[in-house]
Coordinates of C-alpha atoms in Angstrom, one line a residue:
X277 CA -32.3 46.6 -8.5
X278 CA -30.5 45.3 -5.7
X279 CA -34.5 45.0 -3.1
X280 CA -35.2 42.7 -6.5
X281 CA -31.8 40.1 -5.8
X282 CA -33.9 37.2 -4.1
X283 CA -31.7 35.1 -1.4
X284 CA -32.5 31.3 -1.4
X285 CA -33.2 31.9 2.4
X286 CA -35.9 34.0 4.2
X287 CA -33.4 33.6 7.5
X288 CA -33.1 36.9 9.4
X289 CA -33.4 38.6 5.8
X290 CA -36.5 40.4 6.3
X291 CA -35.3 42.4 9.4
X292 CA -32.6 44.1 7.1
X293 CA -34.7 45.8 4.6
X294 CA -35.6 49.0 4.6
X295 CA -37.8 51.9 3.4
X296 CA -34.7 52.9 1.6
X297 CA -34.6 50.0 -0.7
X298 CA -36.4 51.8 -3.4
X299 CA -39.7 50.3 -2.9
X300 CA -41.1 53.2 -1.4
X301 CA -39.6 55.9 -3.5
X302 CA -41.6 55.0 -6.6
X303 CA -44.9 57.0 -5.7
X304 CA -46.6 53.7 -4.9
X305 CA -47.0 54.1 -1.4
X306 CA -46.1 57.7 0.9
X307 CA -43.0 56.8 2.2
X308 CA -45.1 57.9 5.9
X309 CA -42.9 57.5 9.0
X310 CA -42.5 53.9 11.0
X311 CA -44.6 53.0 13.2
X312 CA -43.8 53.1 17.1
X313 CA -43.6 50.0 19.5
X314 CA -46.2 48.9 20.8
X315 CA -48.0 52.5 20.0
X316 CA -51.8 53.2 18.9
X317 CA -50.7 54.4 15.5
X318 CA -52.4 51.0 14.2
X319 CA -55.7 53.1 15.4
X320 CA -54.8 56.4 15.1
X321 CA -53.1 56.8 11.5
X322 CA -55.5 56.2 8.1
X323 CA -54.5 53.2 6.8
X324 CA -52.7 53.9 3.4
X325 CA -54.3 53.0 0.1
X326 CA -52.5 50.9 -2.7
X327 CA -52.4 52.2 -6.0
X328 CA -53.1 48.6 -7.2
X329 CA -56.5 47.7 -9.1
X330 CA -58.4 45.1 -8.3
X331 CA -59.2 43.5 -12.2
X332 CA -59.8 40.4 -11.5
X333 CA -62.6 39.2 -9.1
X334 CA -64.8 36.4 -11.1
X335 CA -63.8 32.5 -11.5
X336 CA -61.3 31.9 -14.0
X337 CA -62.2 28.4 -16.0
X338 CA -60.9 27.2 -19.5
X339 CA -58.7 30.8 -19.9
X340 CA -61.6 33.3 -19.5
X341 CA -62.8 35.2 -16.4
X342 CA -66.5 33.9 -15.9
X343 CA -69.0 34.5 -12.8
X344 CA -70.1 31.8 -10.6
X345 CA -73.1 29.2 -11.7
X346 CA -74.8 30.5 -8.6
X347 CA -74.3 34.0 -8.8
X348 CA -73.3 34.5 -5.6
X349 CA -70.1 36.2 -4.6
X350 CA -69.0 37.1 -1.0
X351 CA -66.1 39.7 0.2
X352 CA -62.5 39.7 0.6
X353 CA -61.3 41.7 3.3
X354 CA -58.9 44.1 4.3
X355 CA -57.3 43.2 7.7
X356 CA -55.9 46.1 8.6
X357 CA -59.4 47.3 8.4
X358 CA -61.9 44.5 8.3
X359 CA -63.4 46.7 5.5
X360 CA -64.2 45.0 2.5
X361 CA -61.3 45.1 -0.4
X362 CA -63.6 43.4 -3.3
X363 CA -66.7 40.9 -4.0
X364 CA -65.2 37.6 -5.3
X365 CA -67.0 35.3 -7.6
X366 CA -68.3 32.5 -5.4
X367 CA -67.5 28.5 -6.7
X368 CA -69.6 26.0 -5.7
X369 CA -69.6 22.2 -6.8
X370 CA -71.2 23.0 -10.2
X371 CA -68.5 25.2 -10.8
X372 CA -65.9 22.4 -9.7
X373 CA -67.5 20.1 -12.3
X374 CA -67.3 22.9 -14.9
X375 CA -63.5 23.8 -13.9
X376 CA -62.5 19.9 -13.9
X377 CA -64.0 19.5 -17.5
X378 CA -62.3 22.0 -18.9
X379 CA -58.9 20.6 -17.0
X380 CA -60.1 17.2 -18.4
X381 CA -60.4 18.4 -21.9
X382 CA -57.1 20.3 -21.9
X383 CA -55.2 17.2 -20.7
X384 CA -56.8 14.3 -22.6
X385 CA -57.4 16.2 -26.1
X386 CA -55.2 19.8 -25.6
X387 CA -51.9 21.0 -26.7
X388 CA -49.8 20.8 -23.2
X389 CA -49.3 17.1 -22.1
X390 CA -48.8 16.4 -26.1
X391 CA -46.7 19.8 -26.2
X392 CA -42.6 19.1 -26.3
X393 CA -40.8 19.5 -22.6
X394 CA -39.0 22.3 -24.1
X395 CA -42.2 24.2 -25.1
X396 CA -43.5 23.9 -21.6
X397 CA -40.1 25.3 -20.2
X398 CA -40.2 28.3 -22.1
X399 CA -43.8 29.0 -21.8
X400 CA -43.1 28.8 -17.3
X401 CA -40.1 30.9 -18.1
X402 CA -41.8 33.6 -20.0
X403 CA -44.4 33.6 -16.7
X404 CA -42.5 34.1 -14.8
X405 CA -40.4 36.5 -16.5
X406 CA -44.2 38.9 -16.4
X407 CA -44.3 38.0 -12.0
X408 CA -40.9 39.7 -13.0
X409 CA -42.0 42.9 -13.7
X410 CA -45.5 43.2 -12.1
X411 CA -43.6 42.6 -8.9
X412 CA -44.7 45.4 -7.3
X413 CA -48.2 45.1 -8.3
X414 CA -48.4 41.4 -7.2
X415 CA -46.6 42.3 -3.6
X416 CA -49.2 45.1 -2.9
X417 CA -52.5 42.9 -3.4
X418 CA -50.5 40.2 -1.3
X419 CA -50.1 42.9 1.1
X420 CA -53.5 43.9 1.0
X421 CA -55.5 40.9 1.0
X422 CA -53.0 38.9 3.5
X423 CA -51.5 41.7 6.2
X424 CA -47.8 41.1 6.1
X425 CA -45.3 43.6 4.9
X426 CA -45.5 45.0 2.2
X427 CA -41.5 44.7 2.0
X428 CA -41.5 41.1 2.8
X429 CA -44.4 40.4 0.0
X430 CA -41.8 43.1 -2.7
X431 CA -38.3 41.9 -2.1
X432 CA -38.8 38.6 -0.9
X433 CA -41.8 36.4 -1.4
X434 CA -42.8 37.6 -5.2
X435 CA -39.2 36.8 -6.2
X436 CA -39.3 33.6 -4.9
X437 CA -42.4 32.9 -6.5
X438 CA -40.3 33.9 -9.8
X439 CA -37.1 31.7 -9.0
X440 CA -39.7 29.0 -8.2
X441 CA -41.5 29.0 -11.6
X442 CA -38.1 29.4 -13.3
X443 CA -36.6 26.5 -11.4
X444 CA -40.0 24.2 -12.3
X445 CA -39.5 25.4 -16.1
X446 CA -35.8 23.7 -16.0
X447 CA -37.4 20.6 -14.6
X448 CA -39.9 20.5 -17.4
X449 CA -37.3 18.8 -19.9
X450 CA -35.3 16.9 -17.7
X451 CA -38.2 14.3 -16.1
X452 CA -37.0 10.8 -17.9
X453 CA -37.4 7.1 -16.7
X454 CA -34.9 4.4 -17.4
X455 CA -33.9 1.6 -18.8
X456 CA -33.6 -1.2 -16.8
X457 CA -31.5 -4.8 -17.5
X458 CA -34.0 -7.8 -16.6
X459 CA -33.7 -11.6 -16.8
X460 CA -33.9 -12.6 -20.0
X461 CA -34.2 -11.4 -23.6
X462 CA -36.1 -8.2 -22.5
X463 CA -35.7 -4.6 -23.1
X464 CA -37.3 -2.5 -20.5
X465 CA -38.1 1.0 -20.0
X466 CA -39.9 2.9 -17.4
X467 CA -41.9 6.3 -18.5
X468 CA -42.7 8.8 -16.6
X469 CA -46.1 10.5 -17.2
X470 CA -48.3 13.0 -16.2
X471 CA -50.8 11.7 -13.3
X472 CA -53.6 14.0 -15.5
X473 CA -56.1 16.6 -13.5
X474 CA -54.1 17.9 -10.1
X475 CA -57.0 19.1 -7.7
X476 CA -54.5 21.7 -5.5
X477 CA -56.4 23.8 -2.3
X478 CA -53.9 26.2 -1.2
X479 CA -53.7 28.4 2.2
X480 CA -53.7 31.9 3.0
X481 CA -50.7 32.1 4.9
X482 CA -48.4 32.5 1.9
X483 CA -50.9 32.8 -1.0
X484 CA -48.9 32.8 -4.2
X485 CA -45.6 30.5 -2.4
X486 CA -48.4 27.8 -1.6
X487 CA -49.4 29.1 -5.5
X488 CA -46.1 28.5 -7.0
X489 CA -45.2 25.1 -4.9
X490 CA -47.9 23.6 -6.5
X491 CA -48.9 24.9 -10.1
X492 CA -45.0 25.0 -10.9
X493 CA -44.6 21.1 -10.6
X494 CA -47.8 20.2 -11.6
X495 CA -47.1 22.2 -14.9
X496 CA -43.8 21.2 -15.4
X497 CA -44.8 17.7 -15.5
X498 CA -47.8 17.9 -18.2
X499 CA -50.7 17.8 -16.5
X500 CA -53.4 20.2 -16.2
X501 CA -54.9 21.7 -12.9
X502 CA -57.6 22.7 -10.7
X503 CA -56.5 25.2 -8.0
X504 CA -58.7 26.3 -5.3
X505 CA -58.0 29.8 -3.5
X506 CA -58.5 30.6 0.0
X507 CA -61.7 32.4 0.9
X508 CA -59.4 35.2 2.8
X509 CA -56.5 36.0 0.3
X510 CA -58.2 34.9 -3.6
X511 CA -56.6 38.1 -5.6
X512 CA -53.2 37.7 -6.2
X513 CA -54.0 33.8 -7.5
X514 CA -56.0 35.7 -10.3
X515 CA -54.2 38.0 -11.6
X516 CA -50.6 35.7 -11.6
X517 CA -53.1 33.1 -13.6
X518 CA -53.9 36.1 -16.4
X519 CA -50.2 36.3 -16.8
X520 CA -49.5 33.1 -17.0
X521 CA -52.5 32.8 -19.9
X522 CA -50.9 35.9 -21.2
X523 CA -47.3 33.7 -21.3
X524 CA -49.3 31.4 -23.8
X525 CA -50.5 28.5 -21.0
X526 CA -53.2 27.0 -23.0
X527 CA -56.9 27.4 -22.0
X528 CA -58.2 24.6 -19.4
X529 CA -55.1 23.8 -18.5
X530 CA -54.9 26.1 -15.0
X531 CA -58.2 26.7 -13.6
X532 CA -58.6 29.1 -10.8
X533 CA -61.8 28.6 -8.5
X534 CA -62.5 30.7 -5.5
X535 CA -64.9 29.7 -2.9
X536 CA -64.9 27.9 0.4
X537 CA -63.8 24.9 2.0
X538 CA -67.2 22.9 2.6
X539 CA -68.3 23.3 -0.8
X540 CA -65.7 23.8 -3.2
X541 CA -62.8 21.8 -1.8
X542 CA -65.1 19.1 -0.7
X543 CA -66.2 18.9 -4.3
X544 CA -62.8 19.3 -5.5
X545 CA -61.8 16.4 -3.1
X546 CA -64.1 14.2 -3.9
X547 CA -64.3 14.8 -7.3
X548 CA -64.2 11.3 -9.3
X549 CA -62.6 12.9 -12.2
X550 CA -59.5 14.6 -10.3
X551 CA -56.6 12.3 -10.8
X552 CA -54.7 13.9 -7.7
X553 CA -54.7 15.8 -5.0
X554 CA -52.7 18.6 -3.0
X555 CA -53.4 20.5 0.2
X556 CA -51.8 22.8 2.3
X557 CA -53.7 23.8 5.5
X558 CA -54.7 22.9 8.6
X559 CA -54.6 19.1 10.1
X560 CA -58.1 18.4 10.9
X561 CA -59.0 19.4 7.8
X562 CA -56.2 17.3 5.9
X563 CA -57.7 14.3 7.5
X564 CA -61.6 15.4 5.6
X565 CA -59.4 15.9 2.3
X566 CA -57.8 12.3 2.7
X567 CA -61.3 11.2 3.8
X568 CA -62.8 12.6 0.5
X569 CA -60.1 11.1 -1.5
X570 CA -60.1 7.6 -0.6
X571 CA -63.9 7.2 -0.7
X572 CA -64.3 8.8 -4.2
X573 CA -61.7 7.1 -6.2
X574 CA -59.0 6.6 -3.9
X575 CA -57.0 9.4 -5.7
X576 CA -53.4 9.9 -4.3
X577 CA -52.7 12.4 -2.2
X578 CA -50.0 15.1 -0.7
X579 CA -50.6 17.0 2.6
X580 CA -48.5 19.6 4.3
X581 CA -50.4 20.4 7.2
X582 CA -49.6 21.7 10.6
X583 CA -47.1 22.2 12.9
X584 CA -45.3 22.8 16.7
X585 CA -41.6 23.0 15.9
X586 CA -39.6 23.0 18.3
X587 CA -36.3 25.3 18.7
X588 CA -33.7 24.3 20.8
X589 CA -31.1 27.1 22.4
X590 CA -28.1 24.6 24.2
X591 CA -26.3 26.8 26.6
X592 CA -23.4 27.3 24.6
X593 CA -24.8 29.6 22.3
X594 CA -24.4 33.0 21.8
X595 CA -27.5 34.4 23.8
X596 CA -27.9 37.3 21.9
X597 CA -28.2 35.9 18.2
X598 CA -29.8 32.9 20.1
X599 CA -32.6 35.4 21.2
X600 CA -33.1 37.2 17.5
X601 CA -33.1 33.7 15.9
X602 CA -35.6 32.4 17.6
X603 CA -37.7 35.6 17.6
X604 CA -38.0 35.4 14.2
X605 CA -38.3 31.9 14.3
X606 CA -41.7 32.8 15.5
X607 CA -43.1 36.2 15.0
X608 CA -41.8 36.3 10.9
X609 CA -45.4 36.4 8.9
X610 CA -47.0 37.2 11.9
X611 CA -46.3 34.0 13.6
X612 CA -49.1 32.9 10.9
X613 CA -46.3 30.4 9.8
X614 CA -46.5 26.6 10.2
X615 CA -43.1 25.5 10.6
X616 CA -42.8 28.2 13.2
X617 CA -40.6 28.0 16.1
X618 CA -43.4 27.6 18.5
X619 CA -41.6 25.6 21.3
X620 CA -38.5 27.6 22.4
X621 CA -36.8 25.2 24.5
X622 CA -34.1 26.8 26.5
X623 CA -31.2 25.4 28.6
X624 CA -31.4 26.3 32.3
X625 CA -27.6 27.5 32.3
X626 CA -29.0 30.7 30.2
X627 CA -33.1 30.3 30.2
X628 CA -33.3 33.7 32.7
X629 CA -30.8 35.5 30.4
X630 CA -33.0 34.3 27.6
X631 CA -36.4 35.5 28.5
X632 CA -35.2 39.0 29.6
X633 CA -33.7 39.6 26.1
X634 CA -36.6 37.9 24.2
X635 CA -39.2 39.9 26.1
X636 CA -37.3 43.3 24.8
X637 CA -36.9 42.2 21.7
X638 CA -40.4 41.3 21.4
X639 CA -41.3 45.4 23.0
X640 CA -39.3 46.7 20.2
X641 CA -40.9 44.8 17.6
X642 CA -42.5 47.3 15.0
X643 CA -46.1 46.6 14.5
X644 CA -48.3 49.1 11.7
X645 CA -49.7 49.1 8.8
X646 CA -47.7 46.7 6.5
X647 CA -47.6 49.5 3.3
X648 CA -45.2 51.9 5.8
X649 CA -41.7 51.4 5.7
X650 CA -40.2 49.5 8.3
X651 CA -43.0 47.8 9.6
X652 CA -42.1 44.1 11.0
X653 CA -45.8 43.0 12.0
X654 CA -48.9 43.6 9.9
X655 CA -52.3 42.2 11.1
X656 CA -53.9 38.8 11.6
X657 CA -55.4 37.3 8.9
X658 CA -59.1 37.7 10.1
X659 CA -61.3 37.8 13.2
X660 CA -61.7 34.2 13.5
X661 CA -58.2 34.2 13.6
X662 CA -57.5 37.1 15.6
X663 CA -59.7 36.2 18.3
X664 CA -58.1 32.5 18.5
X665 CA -54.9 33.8 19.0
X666 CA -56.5 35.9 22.1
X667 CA -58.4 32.3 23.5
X668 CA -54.7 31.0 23.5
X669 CA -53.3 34.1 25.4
X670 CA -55.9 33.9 28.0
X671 CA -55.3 30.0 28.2
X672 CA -51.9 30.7 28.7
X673 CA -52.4 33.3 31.7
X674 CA -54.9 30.9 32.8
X675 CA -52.7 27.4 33.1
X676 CA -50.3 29.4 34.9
X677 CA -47.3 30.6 32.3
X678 CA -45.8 33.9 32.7
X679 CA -46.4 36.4 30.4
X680 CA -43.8 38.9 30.0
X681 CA -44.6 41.2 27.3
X682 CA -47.9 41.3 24.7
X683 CA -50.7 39.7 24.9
X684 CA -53.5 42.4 24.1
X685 CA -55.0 43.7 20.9
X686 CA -52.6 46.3 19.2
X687 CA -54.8 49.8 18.7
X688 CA -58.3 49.7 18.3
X689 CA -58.8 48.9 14.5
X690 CA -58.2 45.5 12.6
X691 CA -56.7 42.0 13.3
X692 CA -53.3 43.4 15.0
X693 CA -52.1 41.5 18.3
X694 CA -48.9 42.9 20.5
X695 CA -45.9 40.4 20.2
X696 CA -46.8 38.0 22.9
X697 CA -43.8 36.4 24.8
X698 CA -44.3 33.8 27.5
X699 CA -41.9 31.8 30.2
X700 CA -42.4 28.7 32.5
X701 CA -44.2 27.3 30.2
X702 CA -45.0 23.6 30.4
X703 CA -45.0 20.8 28.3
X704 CA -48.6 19.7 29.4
X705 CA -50.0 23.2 28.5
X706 CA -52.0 24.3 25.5
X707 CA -49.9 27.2 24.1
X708 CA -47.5 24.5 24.1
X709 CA -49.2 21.5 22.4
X710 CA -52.0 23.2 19.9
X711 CA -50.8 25.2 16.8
X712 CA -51.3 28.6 17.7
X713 CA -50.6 30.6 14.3
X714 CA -49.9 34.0 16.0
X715 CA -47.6 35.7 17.4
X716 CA -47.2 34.1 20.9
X717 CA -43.8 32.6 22.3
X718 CA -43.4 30.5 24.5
X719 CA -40.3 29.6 26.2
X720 CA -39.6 26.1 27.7
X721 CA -36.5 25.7 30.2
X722 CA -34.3 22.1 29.9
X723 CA -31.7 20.6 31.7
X724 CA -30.0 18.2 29.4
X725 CA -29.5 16.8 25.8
X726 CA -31.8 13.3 26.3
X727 CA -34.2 15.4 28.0
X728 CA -34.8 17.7 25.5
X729 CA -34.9 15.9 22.5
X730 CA -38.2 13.3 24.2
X731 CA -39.9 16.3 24.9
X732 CA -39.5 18.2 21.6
X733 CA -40.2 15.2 20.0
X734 CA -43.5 14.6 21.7
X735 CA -46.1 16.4 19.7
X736 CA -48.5 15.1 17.3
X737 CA -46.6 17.6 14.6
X738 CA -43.5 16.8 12.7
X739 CA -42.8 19.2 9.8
X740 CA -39.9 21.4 11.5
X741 CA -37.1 22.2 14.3
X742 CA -34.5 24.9 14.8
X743 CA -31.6 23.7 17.0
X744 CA -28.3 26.5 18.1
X745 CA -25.4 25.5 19.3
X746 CA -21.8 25.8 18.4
X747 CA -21.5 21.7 19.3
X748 CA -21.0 20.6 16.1
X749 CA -21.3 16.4 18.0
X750 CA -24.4 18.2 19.9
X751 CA -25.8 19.1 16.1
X752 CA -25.0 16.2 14.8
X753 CA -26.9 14.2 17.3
X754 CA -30.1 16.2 17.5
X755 CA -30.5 16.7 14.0
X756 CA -30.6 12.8 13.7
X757 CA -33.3 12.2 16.8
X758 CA -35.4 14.9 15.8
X759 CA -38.9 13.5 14.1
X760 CA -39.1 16.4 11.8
X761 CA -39.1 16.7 7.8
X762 CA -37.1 20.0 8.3
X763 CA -33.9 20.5 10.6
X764 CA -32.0 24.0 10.6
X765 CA -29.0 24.4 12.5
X766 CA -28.2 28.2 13.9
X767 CA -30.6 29.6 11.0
X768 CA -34.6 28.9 10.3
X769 CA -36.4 29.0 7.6
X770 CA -34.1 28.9 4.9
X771 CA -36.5 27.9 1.9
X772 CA -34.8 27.7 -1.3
X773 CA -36.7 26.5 -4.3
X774 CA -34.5 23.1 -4.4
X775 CA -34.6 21.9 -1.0
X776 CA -38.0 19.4 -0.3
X777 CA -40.3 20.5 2.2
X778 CA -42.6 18.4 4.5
X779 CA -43.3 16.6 7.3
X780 CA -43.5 13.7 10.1
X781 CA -46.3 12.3 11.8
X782 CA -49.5 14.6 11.2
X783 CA -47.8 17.1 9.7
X784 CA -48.5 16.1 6.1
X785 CA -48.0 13.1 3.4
X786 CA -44.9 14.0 0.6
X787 CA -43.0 16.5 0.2
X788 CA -43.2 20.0 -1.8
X789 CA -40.1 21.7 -4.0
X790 CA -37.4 20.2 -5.5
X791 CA -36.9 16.8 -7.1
X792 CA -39.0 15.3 -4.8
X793 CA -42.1 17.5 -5.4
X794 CA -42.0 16.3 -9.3
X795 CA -43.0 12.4 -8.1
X796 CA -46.6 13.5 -7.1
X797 CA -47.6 14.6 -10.2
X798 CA -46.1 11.6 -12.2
X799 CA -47.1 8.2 -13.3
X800 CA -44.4 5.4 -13.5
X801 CA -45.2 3.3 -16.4
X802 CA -42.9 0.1 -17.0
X803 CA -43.0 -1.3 -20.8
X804 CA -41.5 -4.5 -21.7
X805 CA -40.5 -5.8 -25.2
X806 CA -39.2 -8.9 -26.1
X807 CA -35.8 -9.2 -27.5
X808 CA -34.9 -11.7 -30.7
X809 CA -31.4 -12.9 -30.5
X810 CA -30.1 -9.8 -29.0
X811 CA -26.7 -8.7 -29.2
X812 CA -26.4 -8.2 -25.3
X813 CA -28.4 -8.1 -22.3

């Protein structure tokens, strides 16, 4: 159906869709009415229950469900709520060790690295013709575990989990070295080969995106996997992996371990039999992974970490797409995003203009329960987060930025926060220099083009900026000076499953999806054989 036809770009997309789009007509979820700005309906409505079953809740190693060494298991919350959705099986190191010996086995004595390319492809293709139909299913425990919409998780995210796998499954085949003319009687070749056991720790932001940007190269390249789950969002990892097992992925090759950062990543990390490995998360904790990694066996690794992305608003633009563009630049997935546009750097020309549009836009924002139709904000991930987000307002208030619209709780129950807009705001200040990861603008005024581009460019982050302006020299220009791994010109965040992703600076190491993604889960092997009396050279 047409809610199922996925754009490559999340741009502006989400604020188009509608409880009419079918989703909500199925019987899933009461098609209830929206949800009023800035209202107490968050408190005063019961929040409605998805029609999804929670199946899977134990460790998942060498193809079978199995409970933790320990025992233990420790709940996954609903933050709509904060009441508790499941008990999840808790890993710990020993079940680390257990998860990389069956990802060992798999890779040095199973079926998939020794399985043909074309095999592979179709065995990624099936998978993610089963994401496919179970859709809706998928999208509601996204929904449930994670907070955002329910309509962004249905028509959006879980199809571009399925273009993702399908695009990885057409790599699968096509990953070939070279041959390569040398001086003297030589034929060489270079082979690329799986790197062997990917350790991967993925975020809760985007749970099965971060999923899907890492298995589906990983896979496609031979190797077999250890994947480590959030604490906050571990169900939708679980059930994708049982259809990807039910797709015919071989046992031990995709492990699936759910615990917490200390103790299973660190042993995941650190782990002398992991070939390689991949995070996505916060900074301060990429620098423990790297840490980890070099003292154990100095195992390679990629990082996409955070970010402060600047979004630049020249004063020829259009003010009102200007203001939309940028307020989804930051409030989309409840500004829990990390190439957000957290710096909104306006010229002076139109910065007054700006702010008085971008503080209405913000009041009408529709924040609610993320199963209702129409919703654009669901709740914060969790209470840790919630109440950071809160620190940062008060900070704000307190260095002396304006705030002209949010900046309080939203209702009386769960992790929801009011769109949050700010004005003179300074360089120097902390809602402008620390990675927030909520919904909280803040918008910086500029005078001219040099100006602009040292100060946007002096942040510790690098993964992303947003520039408008109908100057194609101005565009030109800044999209060359910006230190950033991602540049969008009047549009942000337009993912698409071929364009790489990454970042400058301490933003990350690498880069995720397309070709580029592919190189950190290979080996280059050259092999050189001596020629007698060859024909040519």
């Amino acid at each position: 159906m047409a809610a199922r036809r996925i754009s490559s770009r999340l741009s502006r997309s989400f604020g188009s869709v509608s409880s009419s789009s079918g989703l909500f007509c199925k019987g899933r979820f009461p098609s209830a009415g929206r949800v009023g700005k800035y209202s107490t309906a968050a408190a005063i409505e019961e929040p409605i229950t998805p029609s999804v079953k929670v199946n899977y809740t134990q460790l998942l190693i060498n193809g079978n469900f199995v409970d933790s060494a320990s025992g233990k298991t420790f709940p996954t919350l609903d933050p709509r709520t904060g009441d508790v959705i499941a008990h999840i099986s808790e890993g710990d190191a020993e079940d680390i060790n257990r998860a990389v010996s069956a990802a060992r086995k798999a890779f040095d004595e199973g079926p998939w690295p020794k399985m043909t390319a074309y095999e592979r492809s179709r065995i990624l293709l099936r998978f993610a013709d089963l994401i496919e139909k179970h859709n809706d299913e998928i999208a509601a425990l996204e929904t449930w575990d994670n907070g955002k919409p329910y309509e962004q998780a249905a028509n959006i995210e879980i199809p571009m989990v399925t273009r993702l796998f399908r695009y990885y499954a057409g790599w699968a085949d096509k990953i070939h070295g070279l041959t390569i003319p040398a001086d003297g009687p030589y034929h060489v070749q270079t082979l690329h080969e799986p790197i062997g056991v990917a350790g991967q720790i993925i975020p809760w932001n985007f749970p099965l995106l971060m999923y899907a940007w890492k298995v589906g190269p990983a896979l496609a390249c031979g190797n077999s996997v250890v994947l480590k789950t959030a604490e906050q969002t571990p169900l939708s990892a679980l059930y994708v992996t049982k259809l990807l097992h039910e797709a015919g992925l071989p046992p031990g090759v995709l492990n699936v371990i759910s615990g917490f950062g200390p103790t299973a990543g660190a042993a995941l990390a650190s782990h002398m039999d992991v070939d390689k490995i991949a995070f996505t998360g916060s900074t301060q904790t990429g620098k423990v992974i790297l840490e980890l990694a070099a003292k154990s066996n100095l195992k390679p690794v990629t990082l996409e970490l955070g970010g402060k992305s600047p979004f630049i608003v020249f004063d020829d633009a259009d003010v009102d797409k200007a203001v939309e563009l940028a307020h989804f630049a930051l409030f989309f997935n409840q500004g829990q995003c990390c190439c957000a546009g957290s710096r909104t750097f306006v010229h002076e020309r139109v910065y007054d203009e700006f702010v008085e549009k971008a503080k209405a836009r913000a009041v009408k924002r529709v924040v609610g329960d993320p199963f209702r139709g129409g919703i654009e904000q669901g709740p914060q991930i969790d209470s840790e987060q919630f109440n950071k987000i809160l620190k940062y307002i008060r900070a704000g208030v307190d260095g002396g930025a304006s705030l002209e619209a949010g900046g309080e709780r939203f209702g009386d129950k769960g992790f929801y926060i009011e769109p949050t807009v700010f004005s003179n705001v300074k360089d120097d200040m902390l809602i402008a220099k620390d990675e927030i990861f909520g919904p909280v603008q803040s918008i910086l005024k500029f005078k001219d083009l040099d100006e602009v581009i040292r100060r946007a460019n002096n942040s510790r982050y690098g993964l992303a900026a947003g520039v408008f302006t109908n100057n194609l020299d101005i565009a030109n220009h800044v999209t060359r000076a910006l230190r950033a791994g991602s540049v969008w010109i009047n549009c942000f965040d337009v993912f698409d499953a071929a364009i790489p992703f990454g970042g400058y600076k301490m933003s990350g190491i690498g880069r995720e999806k397309g070709i580029y993604s592919l190189n950190n889960y290979l080996q280059v092997k050259a092999v050189v054989t001596p020629l007698t009396n060859p024909a040519w050279l």
